[in-house]
Coordinates of C-alpha atoms and ligand atoms in Angstrom, one line a residue:
M1 CA -8.9 16.2 22.3
N2 CA -10.3 12.9 24.1
A3 CA -13.9 14.6 22.9
L4 CA -12.1 12.9 19.6
L5 CA -11.2 9.7 21.0
P6 CA -13.6 6.7 20.4
T7 CA -15.5 5.7 23.6
Q8 CA -13.5 2.2 23.0
F9 CA -9.8 3.5 22.7
S10 CA -7.2 2.3 24.4
S11 CA -4.0 4.8 24.7
N12 CA -1.8 1.5 25.9
I13 CA -1.5 -0.2 21.8
T14 CA 0.1 -2.8 22.3
S15 CA 0.5 -6.9 19.8
L16 CA -2.1 -9.5 19.3
I17 CA -1.6 -12.6 19.6
G18 CA -3.3 -16.2 19.2
G19 CA -6.2 -14.0 19.3
K20 CA -5.2 -12.2 22.8
A21 CA -4.4 -9.0 23.6
S22 CA -0.4 -9.1 25.1
S23 CA 0.3 -6.9 28.7
P24 CA 1.7 -3.5 28.2
S25 CA 5.4 -4.2 28.6
G26 CA 9.3 -3.2 27.0
H27 CA 10.1 -0.5 24.6
Q28 CA 7.3 1.9 24.4
L29 CA 7.4 4.6 22.0
P30 CA 4.9 7.7 21.9
V31 CA 1.8 8.3 18.9
F32 CA 0.6 11.3 18.0
Y33 CA -1.7 12.8 16.8
P34 CA -0.3 15.1 13.4
A35 CA -2.5 18.2 13.7
T36 CA -1.9 19.5 17.0
G37 CA 1.4 17.6 17.3
Q38 CA -0.3 16.1 20.7
Q39 CA 0.7 12.3 22.3
I40 CA -2.4 10.6 22.4
A41 CA -1.3 7.1 23.1
T42 CA 2.2 4.8 24.0
L43 CA 2.9 1.6 22.1
H44 CA 4.9 -1.5 23.7
E45 CA 7.1 -3.1 21.1
A46 CA 7.4 -6.5 20.5
D47 CA 10.5 -7.8 20.5
A48 CA 12.2 -10.7 19.7
D49 CA 10.8 -13.9 21.9
E50 CA 6.9 -11.4 21.6
V51 CA 7.3 -12.0 17.8
D52 CA 8.3 -15.3 18.3
Q53 CA 5.6 -15.9 20.1
A54 CA 2.9 -14.3 17.3
V55 CA 5.1 -16.5 14.7
K56 CA 4.9 -19.6 16.1
A57 CA 0.5 -18.6 17.1
A58 CA -0.1 -18.6 13.4
R59 CA 1.7 -21.9 12.4
R60 CA -0.2 -23.6 15.2
A61 CA -3.4 -22.2 13.4
F62 CA -1.8 -23.1 9.6
D63 CA -0.3 -26.9 11.3
T64 CA -3.0 -28.2 13.6
T65 CA -6.6 -26.2 13.4
D66 CA -8.9 -27.2 9.6
W67 CA -7.9 -23.3 9.0
A68 CA -6.1 -24.1 5.8
R69 CA -8.9 -26.6 5.0
L70 CA -11.8 -24.6 5.1
P71 CA -14.2 -25.5 2.6
V72 CA -14.2 -22.4 0.1
E73 CA -18.2 -21.3 1.0
K74 CA -16.9 -20.3 4.8
R75 CA -14.5 -18.4 4.2
Q76 CA -16.7 -16.1 1.7
E77 CA -19.0 -16.7 4.4
L78 CA -16.0 -15.4 6.5
L79 CA -14.9 -13.1 4.0
L80 CA -18.2 -10.9 3.6
A81 CA -18.6 -10.5 6.9
I82 CA -15.6 -9.1 7.6
Q83 CA -16.8 -6.9 5.1
A84 CA -19.9 -6.1 7.2
K85 CA -17.7 -5.9 10.5
I86 CA -15.7 -2.8 9.2
I87 CA -18.1 -1.6 7.1
A88 CA -20.3 -1.2 10.7
H89 CA -16.9 0.6 12.2
A90 CA -16.4 2.7 9.3
D91 CA -16.4 5.9 11.8
E92 CA -14.6 4.4 14.4
L93 CA -11.6 3.3 11.8
A94 CA -11.4 6.6 10.4
R95 CA -11.3 8.1 12.8
L96 CA -8.4 6.2 14.3
E97 CA -6.3 6.7 11.3
C98 CA -7.4 10.0 11.2
L99 CA -5.2 10.8 14.5
N100 CA -2.9 8.0 13.7
L101 CA -1.6 9.7 10.1
G102 CA -4.2 13.1 9.7
V103 CA -5.6 12.7 6.6
S104 CA -9.1 14.2 6.8
M105 CA -12.2 11.9 7.8
R106 CA -13.9 11.9 4.4
E107 CA -11.0 10.9 2.6
L108 CA -10.0 8.1 4.8
R109 CA -14.0 7.4 5.0
E110 CA -14.4 7.7 1.6
R111 CA -11.3 6.3 0.5
H112 CA -9.4 4.2 2.9
V113 CA -11.9 2.5 5.0
K114 CA -14.5 1.7 2.2
R115 CA -11.6 -0.1 0.1
A116 CA -10.2 -2.0 3.6
A117 CA -14.1 -3.5 3.3
Y118 CA -13.7 -3.8 -0.3
N119 CA -10.7 -5.9 -0.1
F120 CA -12.7 -8.2 1.5
R121 CA -15.4 -8.8 -0.6
F122 CA -13.1 -9.0 -3.4
F123 CA -11.7 -11.9 -1.9
A124 CA -14.4 -14.0 -1.3
E125 CA -15.7 -13.3 -5.0
Y126 CA -12.4 -14.4 -6.1
I127 CA -11.3 -17.4 -4.3
G128 CA -15.1 -18.8 -5.9
Q129 CA -14.0 -18.6 -9.0
T130 CA -10.3 -19.8 -9.4
K131 CA -9.6 -22.7 -11.3
G132 CA -6.6 -25.0 -12.0
D133 CA -5.1 -26.5 -15.0
V134 CA -5.2 -30.6 -16.0
Y135 CA -2.8 -32.4 -18.7
D136 CA -3.7 -35.4 -20.3
Q137 CA -1.5 -35.4 -23.2
T138 CA 0.9 -37.6 -22.1
T139 CA -0.5 -41.1 -22.4
G140 CA -2.3 -42.9 -19.7
Y141 CA -2.1 -40.5 -17.7
R142 CA -3.3 -37.3 -15.8
S143 CA -2.0 -34.8 -14.4
V144 CA -3.4 -31.9 -12.4
V145 CA -2.0 -28.8 -11.0
V146 CA -4.1 -28.0 -7.5
R147 CA -2.4 -24.4 -5.5
E148 CA -2.0 -24.6 -2.0
P149 CA -2.4 -22.8 1.2
V150 CA 1.9 -21.4 1.8
G151 CA 1.7 -21.9 5.4
V152 CA 2.9 -18.1 7.7
A153 CA 3.3 -14.9 6.4
A154 CA 4.3 -11.9 6.9
L155 CA 2.6 -8.8 6.0
I156 CA 4.5 -5.5 6.7
A157 CA 2.9 -2.2 6.4
P158 CA 3.4 1.7 6.1
W159 CA 1.9 4.9 7.4
N160 CA 0.6 6.7 5.0
A161 CA -2.3 4.6 3.9
P162 CA -2.6 1.8 6.7
T163 CA -5.6 0.2 7.1
A164 CA -6.2 0.3 3.0
L165 CA -2.9 -0.7 2.1
A166 CA -2.8 -3.6 5.1
S167 CA -6.2 -5.0 4.6
M168 CA -5.4 -6.2 0.9
K169 CA -2.4 -7.9 1.8
V170 CA -4.2 -9.3 5.2
A171 CA -7.5 -10.7 2.9
A172 CA -5.7 -11.5 0.3
C173 CA -3.7 -13.6 2.6
I174 CA -6.5 -15.0 4.5
A175 CA -8.5 -15.6 1.5
F176 CA -6.3 -18.8 -0.1
G177 CA -5.6 -19.7 3.7
N178 CA -3.1 -18.6 4.9
T179 CA -2.4 -17.2 8.8
C180 CA 0.0 -14.2 8.9
V181 CA 1.1 -11.7 11.7
L182 CA 0.9 -8.3 10.5
K183 CA 3.3 -5.4 11.3
P184 CA 2.1 -1.8 11.2
S185 CA 3.9 0.8 11.0
E186 CA 5.1 1.7 14.1
Q187 CA 3.8 5.7 14.0
T188 CA 0.5 4.2 13.1
P189 CA -0.7 0.9 15.0
L190 CA -4.3 2.5 16.5
A191 CA -6.5 1.3 13.2
L192 CA -5.1 -1.5 12.6
R193 CA -5.0 -2.3 16.1
C194 CA -8.6 -2.2 16.1
F195 CA -8.9 -3.4 13.0
V196 CA -7.6 -6.8 13.8
D197 CA -9.8 -6.5 16.8
L198 CA -12.8 -6.4 14.9
L199 CA -11.7 -9.4 12.5
H200 CA -11.7 -10.6 15.6
E201 CA -15.0 -10.5 16.4
A202 CA -16.2 -10.8 12.5
G203 CA -15.6 -14.7 13.4
V204 CA -11.7 -15.3 12.4
P205 CA -10.4 -17.4 14.9
D206 CA -7.1 -17.0 17.3
G207 CA -4.1 -17.3 15.6
V208 CA -4.9 -16.7 12.6
V209 CA -4.6 -13.8 12.2
N210 CA -1.9 -11.9 14.5
I211 CA -0.7 -8.5 15.0
V212 CA 2.9 -7.2 15.9
N213 CA 3.7 -3.8 17.1
G214 CA 7.0 -2.1 17.6
R215 CA 10.2 0.0 14.9
G216 CA 10.9 -1.9 11.9
S217 CA 14.9 -2.2 13.3
V218 CA 12.8 -4.2 16.6
T219 CA 9.7 -6.2 15.6
G220 CA 10.4 -5.8 12.1
E221 CA 13.7 -7.2 11.8
A222 CA 12.8 -10.5 14.5
L223 CA 9.8 -11.1 12.1
V224 CA 11.6 -10.9 8.5
N225 CA 14.7 -12.9 9.9
H226 CA 11.9 -16.0 11.5
P227 CA 12.6 -19.3 10.4
G228 CA 9.1 -19.8 10.2
V229 CA 7.4 -17.8 8.3
D230 CA 7.2 -18.6 4.7
R231 CA 6.2 -15.5 2.8
I232 CA 7.2 -11.8 3.1
S233 CA 4.9 -8.9 1.8
F234 CA 6.2 -5.8 2.7
T235 CA 5.3 -1.8 1.0
G236 CA 7.4 1.0 2.2
G237 CA 10.3 2.8 1.4
T238 CA 13.0 1.0 -1.3
E239 CA 16.0 1.0 1.1
T240 CA 14.1 -0.9 3.6
G241 CA 12.6 -3.0 0.7
R242 CA 16.4 -4.2 -0.1
R243 CA 17.4 -4.7 3.0
I244 CA 14.1 -7.1 3.3
M245 CA 14.9 -8.7 0.2
S246 CA 18.2 -9.3 1.3
Q247 CA 17.2 -10.9 3.6
A248 CA 14.9 -13.2 2.4
G249 CA 16.4 -14.6 0.3
L250 CA 18.7 -15.9 2.5
R251 CA 16.0 -18.0 3.5
L252 CA 14.7 -18.7 0.1
K253 CA 11.6 -17.2 1.2
P254 CA 9.4 -15.0 -2.0
C255 CA 8.7 -11.7 -1.2
T256 CA 6.3 -8.9 -2.5
L257 CA 8.2 -5.3 -2.5
E258 CA 5.5 -2.6 -2.8
L259 CA 8.4 0.5 -2.8
G260 CA 8.4 4.4 -3.7
G261 CA 7.9 6.5 -7.0
K262 CA 8.0 9.4 -8.5
S263 CA 5.6 9.2 -10.9
A264 CA 5.9 11.5 -13.9
N265 CA 1.9 13.1 -14.6
I266 CA 2.2 13.3 -18.2
V267 CA -0.1 16.7 -20.3
F268 CA -0.4 17.1 -23.7
A269 CA -1.9 19.4 -25.6
S270 CA -4.4 17.4 -26.9
A271 CA -5.6 16.7 -23.4
D272 CA -8.9 17.5 -21.9
L273 CA -7.2 20.7 -19.9
D274 CA -9.8 21.4 -17.8
R275 CA -10.4 17.1 -16.4
A276 CA -6.0 17.0 -16.4
L277 CA -5.9 19.8 -13.9
D278 CA -8.2 18.8 -11.7
A279 CA -6.4 15.2 -11.6
A280 CA -3.2 17.2 -11.7
L281 CA -4.5 18.8 -7.8
V282 CA -5.4 15.4 -6.8
S283 CA -2.9 12.6 -7.9
I284 CA -0.3 14.9 -5.5
Y285 CA -2.4 16.8 -3.2
S286 CA -4.5 13.8 -2.0
N287 CA -4.0 12.2 1.3
N288 CA -1.4 15.2 1.8
G289 CA 0.8 14.8 -0.7
Q290 CA 1.6 11.2 1.0
Q291 CA 1.0 8.7 -1.9
C292 CA 3.9 6.4 -3.6
L293 CA 1.6 7.0 -7.1
A294 CA 1.9 10.8 -6.3
G295 CA 2.0 12.4 -9.6
S296 CA 4.8 14.7 -8.5
R297 CA 6.1 15.4 -11.1
I298 CA 4.2 17.1 -14.1
L299 CA 5.1 16.6 -17.2
L300 CA 3.7 19.4 -19.7
E301 CA 3.4 19.7 -23.6
K302 CA 5.5 23.8 -23.5
S303 CA 1.9 25.6 -25.5
I304 CA 0.1 24.5 -22.5
A305 CA 2.1 24.8 -20.1
D306 CA 2.0 28.7 -18.8
D307 CA -1.8 28.7 -18.5
F308 CA -2.1 25.2 -17.0
I309 CA 0.4 26.4 -13.9
G310 CA -1.1 29.2 -14.0
R311 CA -5.1 27.8 -13.2
F312 CA -2.8 24.8 -11.0
V313 CA -0.9 27.5 -9.3
E314 CA -4.5 30.1 -8.3
R315 CA -6.6 26.4 -7.0
A316 CA -2.9 25.0 -4.9
A317 CA -3.5 28.5 -3.0
K318 CA -6.9 28.3 -2.5
I319 CA -6.7 24.6 -0.7
R320 CA -8.6 24.2 2.2
I321 CA -5.8 23.9 4.9
G322 CA -7.0 22.6 8.6
D323 CA -8.2 19.8 10.5
P324 CA -8.9 16.8 9.4
M325 CA -11.4 16.3 12.0
L326 CA -13.7 18.7 9.4
D327 CA -15.4 17.2 6.4
E328 CA -14.5 20.2 4.1
T329 CA -10.7 19.9 5.3
E330 CA -8.6 19.4 2.2
L331 CA -5.4 19.3 3.6
G332 CA -4.4 18.1 6.6
P333 CA -0.5 17.7 8.2
L334 CA 2.6 15.6 7.3
A335 CA 2.2 12.6 9.3
S336 CA 5.2 13.6 11.7
S337 CA 7.0 16.1 12.3
G338 CA 10.3 14.6 11.1
H339 CA 8.7 14.6 7.9
R340 CA 7.5 17.4 7.9
D341 CA 11.3 19.1 7.8
R342 CA 12.2 16.7 5.2
V343 CA 9.4 17.8 2.8
L344 CA 9.9 21.0 3.4
S345 CA 14.1 20.9 3.4
F346 CA 13.0 20.2 -0.7
A347 CA 12.0 23.8 -0.8
D348 CA 15.8 25.1 -0.1
I349 CA 16.8 22.1 -2.3
A350 CA 15.0 23.5 -5.0
V351 CA 15.7 27.3 -5.0
G352 CA 19.3 26.4 -4.1
E353 CA 19.0 24.3 -7.7
G354 CA 17.8 27.3 -9.8
A355 CA 13.9 25.8 -10.1
E356 CA 11.2 28.5 -9.5
L357 CA 8.7 28.1 -6.0
L358 CA 5.9 28.6 -7.7
T359 CA 3.1 28.2 -4.6
G360 CA 4.2 27.2 -0.9
G361 CA 7.5 25.5 0.5
K362 CA 6.2 26.9 3.8
A363 CA 5.2 25.3 6.9
A364 CA 1.2 26.6 7.8
S365 CA 0.7 28.2 10.5
L366 CA -2.4 27.4 11.7
S367 CA -4.5 28.7 15.4
G368 CA -5.5 27.7 18.3
D369 CA -5.2 23.2 18.9
L370 CA -3.1 23.4 15.5
A371 CA -0.8 26.3 16.4
G372 CA 1.5 22.1 16.8
G373 CA 0.6 20.7 14.1
Y374 CA 2.7 19.4 11.0
F375 CA 1.5 21.5 8.5
V376 CA 2.9 22.6 4.9
E377 CA 1.7 24.9 2.2
P378 CA 0.6 22.8 -1.5
T379 CA 3.8 23.6 -2.8
A380 CA 4.7 23.9 -6.7
V381 CA 8.3 24.2 -8.3
F382 CA 8.8 24.8 -11.5
A383 CA 12.7 22.6 -11.5
K384 CA 15.3 23.5 -14.0
S385 CA 15.6 19.8 -15.5
N386 CA 14.6 16.0 -14.5
S387 CA 18.3 15.6 -13.3
S388 CA 17.7 17.7 -10.1
R389 CA 17.1 16.7 -7.2
V390 CA 13.3 17.4 -7.2
C391 CA 12.6 15.2 -10.2
Q392 CA 14.3 12.4 -9.0
D393 CA 14.1 12.1 -5.5
E394 CA 10.6 10.4 -3.8
I395 CA 9.5 14.2 -1.5
F396 CA 6.4 12.3 0.2
G397 CA 4.7 15.6 0.3
P398 CA 2.8 18.0 -0.9
F399 CA 5.2 18.9 -3.3
A400 CA 5.0 19.2 -7.5
A401 CA 7.8 19.2 -9.4
F402 CA 6.8 21.1 -13.0
L403 CA 8.8 21.0 -16.3
T404 CA 8.4 21.5 -19.8
F405 CA 8.4 18.8 -23.2
D406 CA 8.2 20.1 -26.8
S407 CA 8.4 16.6 -28.6
Y408 CA 6.5 13.2 -27.5
E409 CA 10.4 11.0 -27.3
E410 CA 11.7 14.4 -24.7
A411 CA 8.0 13.5 -22.4
I412 CA 8.8 9.7 -22.5
G413 CA 12.7 10.1 -22.1
M414 CA 11.7 12.6 -19.5
A415 CA 9.1 10.2 -17.7
N416 CA 10.9 6.8 -17.9
D417 CA 14.4 8.9 -16.2
T418 CA 14.1 7.8 -12.7
Q419 CA 15.3 5.2 -10.8
F420 CA 11.4 4.5 -9.7
G421 CA 8.5 2.7 -11.5
L422 CA 5.7 2.3 -9.8
V423 CA 2.9 4.1 -12.2
S424 CA 2.5 7.3 -14.9
Y425 CA -1.0 9.6 -15.8
L426 CA -1.3 10.1 -19.0
W427 CA -4.0 12.7 -20.7
S428 CA -4.0 13.0 -24.0
D429 CA -7.7 12.7 -26.6
H430 CA -5.6 11.6 -29.3
L431 CA -5.6 7.9 -29.6
P432 CA -2.0 7.3 -31.7
T433 CA -0.4 9.6 -29.0
V434 CA -1.7 7.6 -26.2
E435 CA -0.7 4.1 -27.9
A436 CA 2.2 5.2 -28.0
A437 CA 2.5 6.8 -24.4
S438 CA 1.0 3.4 -23.0
R439 CA 3.9 1.5 -24.6
D440 CA 6.6 3.2 -23.7
L441 CA 6.4 3.8 -20.6
K442 CA 8.4 2.2 -17.9
S443 CA 5.9 1.8 -15.1
G444 CA 3.7 -0.6 -13.7
V445 CA 0.5 0.5 -14.0
V446 CA -0.7 3.4 -16.9
W447 CA -3.5 5.9 -16.0
V448 CA -5.0 7.4 -19.3
N449 CA -6.9 10.6 -18.2
T450 CA -7.8 9.2 -15.1
T451 CA -6.7 9.5 -11.5
M452 CA -5.5 6.4 -9.2
T453 CA -8.5 4.4 -10.5
R454 CA -7.4 1.2 -8.8
E455 CA -8.8 -2.6 -10.3
L456 CA -8.0 -4.6 -8.3
R457 CA -8.0 -7.6 -10.5
A458 CA -5.2 -6.6 -12.9
P459 CA -1.8 -6.6 -10.9
F460 CA -0.2 -3.5 -8.6
G461 CA 3.6 -2.7 -8.8
G462 CA 6.3 -1.1 -10.2
Y463 CA 8.9 -1.1 -12.5
K464 CA 12.5 -0.9 -11.3
D465 CA 13.5 0.3 -7.7
S466 CA 9.4 0.5 -7.5
G467 CA 8.9 -2.8 -6.2
V468 CA 8.9 -6.5 -7.4
G469 CA 5.8 -8.4 -7.4
R470 CA 2.2 -7.6 -8.0
E471 CA -0.6 -7.7 -5.6
G472 CA -4.1 -7.8 -7.0
G473 CA -6.0 -10.7 -8.3
E474 CA -4.0 -13.5 -9.9
A475 CA -1.2 -12.4 -8.4
S476 CA -2.1 -12.4 -4.8
E477 CA -3.3 -16.1 -5.5
Q478 CA 0.1 -16.9 -6.6
F479 CA 1.9 -15.3 -4.3
Y480 CA 0.0 -17.3 -1.1
T481 CA -0.5 -21.0 -2.5
E482 CA 2.1 -23.2 -3.5
I483 CA 1.4 -25.4 -6.4
K484 CA 1.3 -28.4 -7.3
T485 CA 1.6 -31.4 -9.9
V486 CA -0.9 -34.3 -8.8
T487 CA -0.4 -37.3 -11.6
T488 CA -2.3 -40.2 -11.5
P489 CA -3.1 -43.0 -14.6
T490 CA -6.0 -42.8 -16.0
R491 CA -5.6 -46.7 -16.5
P492 CA -4.0 -50.2 -15.0
I493 CA 0.1 -49.8 -15.5
T494 CA 2.9 -51.9 -15.6
V495 CA 6.3 -50.6 -13.2
K496 CA 9.8 -52.0 -14.1
K497 CA 10.4 -54.5 -11.4
I498 CA 13.9 -54.8 -9.8
G499 CA 15.4 -56.9 -7.5
I500 CA 13.8 -59.7 -8.5
S501 CA 16.2 -61.9 -9.7
D502 CA 17.8 -65.1 -7.9
Ligands
NAD601 P1 9.8 2.4 5.4 O1 10.2 1.6 4.9 O2 10.4 3.3 6.3 O3 8.5 1.4 6.7 C1 7.6 0.5 6.3 C2 7.1 -0.4 6.8 O4 8.3 -1.2 7.1 C3 6.7 0.3 8.7 O5 6.3 -0.8 9.0 C4 8.4 0.0 9.4 O6 8.7 -0.4 11.0 C5 8.9 -1.4 8.7 N1 9.9 -1.3 9.0 C6 11.6 -0.3 8.8 N2 12.3 -1.4 8.4 C7 12.6 -2.3 8.5 C8 13.2 -3.6 9.1 N3 14.7 -3.4 8.1 N4 13.2 -5.2 8.6 C9 11.6 -5.2 8.3 N5 10.6 -4.0 8.5 C10 11.4 -3.1 8.5 O7 8.7 3.2 4.5 P2 7.0 4.4 5.4 O8 8.2 5.3 5.4 O9 6.8 3.6 6.3 O10 6.3 4.7 3.9 C11 7.4 5.4 3.1 C12 7.3 4.8 1.5 O11 6.0 3.4 1.7 C13 6.9 5.2 0.8 O12 8.4 4.7 0.0 C14 6.0 5.0 -0.1 O13 6.6 5.3 -1.7 C15 6.1 3.1 -0.3 N6 4.8 2.8 -0.3 C16 4.8 2.4 -1.6 C17 3.0 1.8 -2.0 C18 3.0 0.6 -3.1 O14 2.1 0.7 -3.2 N7 4.7 0.9 -4.0 C19 2.3 2.1 -0.7 C20 2.6 3.1 0.5 C21 3.6 3.5 0.7

């Protein structure tokens, strides 16, 4: 096991405040390697006092240093230096993430860490192109609308893609001149702790990015309720999002919420079916099935269903389950034993609801060190109806539910019949179908004949219970800046005189 750990690895995970690592103290939580079930580190939880110190450090960096007013060229240089630093440490970050999450090294290197580095490049380029508005229609006056950094942001991240998702929040937040306190999931603190060290090595001044580790109920709550926080950016479960928004509302703090999903992957008979099949497998089984944007409900036009499902099941059964450190592995373990048990419970729920179990539905048993890992076979069921729990609950694992439809209206009706509305996948080469469905689907993103292509310039976020607000490009600019109107006369003005009567 120790051979798997990076040389610099510290098994005591603490917080980092004002550029200084906290000393290990406070409540301790075990951190596990999901592929073996072994404890690999201990997290030392930040309590309300430590959270207070972190917010104050961020406040000081914002209010008393030149950080918020740094010239744009300097900020761009720093963001590009961070990108370079992440690329130089890509293996280390991927390995730490793998140890915490069990997603394969290959997927982590090629998707997560690459994306983390690109997030900083993207915002470096973006801030070189921002613009304001000028209004001069009021005769004799010019009003200039400018954007300014807001202050201190609380950035709260989930466990399913810690570095990829948290880096997006940090990059956007600091690109617009803010400071922040980042709170990773208590399950996956390893890579983000290293990531924050790398930011400092790249030149981020002390206090600009602070990190507090601990449970949501302790560290997260203290952060959300801290009066020194000006913005809250949260990615996680829908119920947690509800609670955070209500707490933020009491303090009138704007928040963005990126929440759960139960996305429809609709395949019409007019689609390129080979490509749709490849994509259906990737959309549900990549990231070990643990992704908000998983295509977890696969809706098939009836005429193609038997063949499509037959080929899907054959491929799913051949997915290589195993050691996430090996490049050939396609499906690693789930992130925790509790989560594995929850995902597996849906196989019983499905059967109880009258669904047909097509493949999987069991823990995958591996040998040697991996015998204690939280592996689940790639699972697929044919659901009895869209109202069943396997079609409505976010399972968040390698678990696909198939449904069939006879008409366009039935397909769109089922796709939209969910509390969620994060993304939809649409497969058809018939242009009128594509145009109509792109319009009719109720989700923040519609991916047409493609899978999970994130365009950072475009807003990302969900309809309905999948979220509030958006991230990316202009949406991030609006969230992380205050807007100010400065009105100036363009010629000498006469001001009405009062208080001059005898
Ligand atoms: P979660 O809601 O349990 O936890 C997310 C984060 O919030 C963690 O850091 C947790 O410690 C913290 N937290 C929990 N309770 C809190 C509280 N009361 N106050 C403050 N912080 C609190 O979610 P999770 O299990 O870590 O992540 C899985 C969920 O995230 C899934 O529902 C998934 O769909 C969603 N997700 C959404 C997106 C998106 O972009 N829409 C992306 C990834 C994951």
